[in-house]
Short mmCIF file of C-alpha atoms in Angstrom, two decimals:
data_model
loop_
_atom_site.label_atom_id
_atom_site.label_comp_id
_atom_site.label_asym_id
_atom_site.label_seq_id
_atom_site.Cartn_x
_atom_site.Cartn_y
_atom_site.Cartn_z
CA ALA A 29 171.17 23.93 -77.25
CA ASP A 30 168.44 25.14 -74.81
CA SER A 31 167.86 27.98 -75.42
CA LYS A 32 167.23 27.71 -79.37
CA LEU A 33 164.58 24.80 -78.43
CA GLU A 34 163.23 27.81 -76.86
CA GLN A 35 163.11 29.90 -79.30
CA TYR A 36 161.32 27.26 -81.30
CA TYR A 37 159.01 26.25 -79.05
CA GLN A 38 158.15 30.14 -78.71
CA ARG A 39 157.72 30.46 -81.63
CA GLU A 40 154.98 27.37 -81.75
CA LYS A 41 153.39 28.95 -79.22
CA GLN A 42 153.50 31.60 -81.59
CA GLN A 43 152.47 29.59 -84.77
CA GLU A 44 149.91 28.22 -81.90
CA MET A 45 148.51 31.93 -80.94
CA SER A 46 148.55 33.40 -84.52
CA THR A 47 146.54 30.13 -86.04
CA GLN A 48 144.09 29.60 -82.67
CA ASN A 49 143.40 33.92 -84.30
CA LEU A 50 143.30 33.25 -87.47
CA GLN A 51 140.86 29.95 -86.46
CA ASN A 52 139.10 32.74 -84.42
CA GLN A 53 139.06 35.10 -88.12
CA LEU A 54 137.86 32.56 -90.11
CA PHE A 55 134.71 31.48 -87.24
CA ASP A 56 133.98 35.39 -87.17
CA ALA A 57 134.38 35.34 -91.05
CA LYS A 58 131.96 32.48 -91.61
CA ASN A 59 129.63 33.81 -89.34
CA GLU A 60 129.44 37.82 -89.79
CA ILE A 61 128.55 35.80 -93.68
CA GLN A 62 125.19 34.19 -92.29
CA LYS A 63 124.50 37.01 -90.03
CA ALA A 64 124.44 39.40 -93.65
CA SER A 65 123.32 36.71 -95.60
CA SER A 66 120.02 36.08 -92.96
CA GLU A 67 120.23 40.34 -92.25
CA ILE A 68 121.12 41.07 -96.43
CA GLY A 69 120.34 38.18 -98.01
CA SER A 70 121.22 35.85 -100.11
CA THR A 71 123.39 38.54 -102.92
CA SER A 72 125.67 36.63 -104.96
CA ARG A 73 127.79 39.76 -105.23
CA ASP A 74 128.43 39.58 -101.01
CA LEU A 75 128.99 35.58 -100.92
CA LEU A 76 131.45 35.84 -103.41
CA GLU A 77 133.45 38.90 -101.53
CA ALA A 78 133.06 36.79 -98.31
CA ASN A 79 134.44 33.61 -100.12
CA GLU A 80 137.15 35.71 -101.30
CA ALA A 81 137.74 36.25 -97.70
CA LEU A 82 137.04 33.16 -96.84
CA GLU A 83 139.57 31.99 -99.01
CA ARG A 84 141.87 33.93 -98.02
CA MET A 85 141.93 33.42 -94.56
CA GLN A 86 141.86 29.30 -95.31
CA GLN A 87 144.77 29.72 -97.39
CA ALA A 88 146.67 31.54 -94.09
CA PHE A 89 145.74 29.05 -92.09
CA ASP A 90 147.28 27.01 -94.54
CA GLU A 91 150.74 28.47 -94.62
CA LYS A 92 150.75 28.99 -90.71
CA ALA A 93 150.74 25.11 -90.25
CA SER A 94 153.29 24.67 -92.74
CA HIS A 95 155.21 27.17 -90.95
CA CYS A 96 154.69 25.16 -87.59
CA LYS A 97 155.37 21.61 -89.20
CA ASN A 98 159.14 23.70 -90.36
CA LEU A 99 159.21 24.94 -86.28
CA GLU A 100 157.82 21.08 -85.88
CA LYS A 101 160.86 19.88 -87.60
CA ASP A 102 163.17 21.86 -85.94
CA ARG A 103 162.08 21.29 -82.69
CA ASP A 104 163.05 17.39 -82.79
CA GLY A 105 166.18 17.93 -85.35
CA VAL A 106 167.11 20.48 -81.81
CA GLN A 107 165.96 17.61 -79.60
CA ARG A 108 168.29 15.34 -81.60
CA GLU A 109 171.29 16.42 -81.46
CA VAL A 110 170.69 17.75 -77.28
CA ALA A 111 169.83 14.25 -76.72
CA PHE A 112 173.33 12.82 -79.35
CA LEU A 113 175.37 16.07 -77.32
CA SER A 114 173.56 15.41 -73.63
CA GLY A 115 174.96 11.64 -74.58
CA LYS A 116 178.71 13.17 -75.43
CA LEU A 117 178.86 14.14 -71.92
CA GLU A 118 177.91 11.87 -70.43
CA GLU A 119 181.54 9.71 -71.89
CA SER A 120 183.01 12.90 -71.49
CA SER A 121 182.59 12.31 -66.91
CA ARG A 122 182.50 8.60 -68.06
CA ASN A 123 185.86 9.08 -69.04
CA GLN A 124 188.21 11.61 -66.57
CA GLU A 125 186.04 9.42 -64.28
CA ILE A 126 188.10 6.65 -65.12
CA LEU A 127 191.47 8.97 -65.89
CA ARG A 128 190.82 10.34 -62.57
CA SER A 129 190.96 6.72 -61.17
CA GLN A 130 193.82 5.81 -63.44
CA ARG A 131 196.10 8.98 -61.70
CA PHE A 132 195.28 7.77 -58.21
CA GLU A 133 196.47 4.33 -58.70
CA SER A 134 199.78 5.59 -60.97
CA GLU A 135 200.24 8.53 -58.34
CA SER A 136 199.32 5.34 -55.10
CA LYS A 137 202.05 3.74 -57.71
CA VAL A 138 204.40 5.68 -57.78
CA LEU A 139 204.18 7.18 -53.44
CA GLU A 140 204.62 3.12 -53.28
CA PHE A 141 208.18 2.78 -55.25
CA GLN A 142 209.08 5.33 -53.67
CA GLU A 143 208.87 3.96 -50.48
CA ARG A 144 210.27 0.94 -51.75
CA ILE A 145 212.76 3.28 -53.07
CA ASN A 146 213.60 4.73 -49.40
CA ALA A 147 213.57 1.57 -47.83
CA LEU A 148 216.49 -0.08 -50.52
CA GLU A 149 218.65 3.09 -50.59
CA SER A 150 218.56 2.85 -45.97
CA LYS A 151 219.55 -0.75 -46.28
CA ASN A 152 222.12 -0.37 -49.14
CA VAL A 153 223.35 2.19 -46.40
CA LYS A 154 223.06 -0.63 -44.16
CA LEU A 155 225.37 -2.93 -45.73
CA ARG A 156 228.01 -0.78 -46.68
CA GLU A 157 227.74 0.45 -42.95
CA TYR A 158 228.50 -3.49 -42.06
CA ALA A 159 231.66 -3.67 -45.40
CA ARG A 160 233.31 -1.15 -43.82
CA ARG A 161 233.38 -2.28 -40.70
CA LEU A 162 233.80 -6.40 -41.71
CA SER A 163 237.52 -4.37 -44.05
CA CYS A 164 238.55 -2.94 -40.95
CA LYS A 165 238.51 -5.99 -38.97
CA CYS A 166 240.02 -7.83 -41.62
CA ASP A 167 242.57 -5.52 -41.85
CA GLU A 168 242.87 -5.97 -38.67
CA TRP A 169 242.91 -9.50 -38.60
CA GLU A 170 246.05 -9.19 -41.75
CA SER A 171 248.30 -7.28 -39.27
CA SER A 172 247.58 -8.82 -36.41
CA TRP A 173 247.97 -12.26 -38.02
CA ILE A 174 251.27 -10.58 -39.98
CA GLU A 175 252.62 -10.00 -36.45
CA GLN A 176 251.31 -13.25 -34.65
CA SER A 177 253.38 -14.92 -38.57
CA LYS A 178 256.65 -12.50 -36.78
CA ILE A 179 256.72 -14.05 -33.44
CA ILE A 180 255.55 -17.32 -34.37
CA MET A 181 258.99 -17.24 -37.20
CA GLU A 182 261.29 -15.36 -34.26
CA LEU A 183 259.84 -18.44 -31.89
CA THR A 184 261.02 -21.29 -34.83
CA LYS A 185 264.09 -19.11 -35.71
CA GLY A 186 265.06 -18.36 -31.67
CA ARG A 187 263.57 -22.85 -30.60
CA THR A 188 265.89 -24.23 -34.03
CA THR A 189 269.13 -21.75 -33.18
CA ALA A 190 268.84 -23.35 -29.50
CA LEU A 191 268.46 -27.51 -30.73
CA ASP A 192 271.51 -26.76 -32.40
#
């Protein structure tokens, strides 16, 4: 878009130079007409030729001026397009920043959740070990209770038999 704009500016400058050149030529032609009429005299044929040349130059000047106006319109259109695209670029940049921020936030949450999972897994391992130790103790108490119950039963039997 910048190169188009630059091309339009170059064309506009060329047209301005061409217009200035035509104006200079027009001015020179007017001076020549005045000089010729004062030197040679005012013959109608010379004046007609000079007027025709002046009209042709005026017509060329008008065409160049019209072309310049078209170039100005094109330049204005390109400037509007550049402004629109600049706005879109700024909007896109803002959206990218928002996405980066959201991505960073998401990554932080993932890390936080991973740390929580690791902590919970560690607690789970400790609780399983505690449950295993409790089961072992329960097994020990059960076998000890059975043994004590047998001893108590034998003592009770022996006592009952001794009393009879």
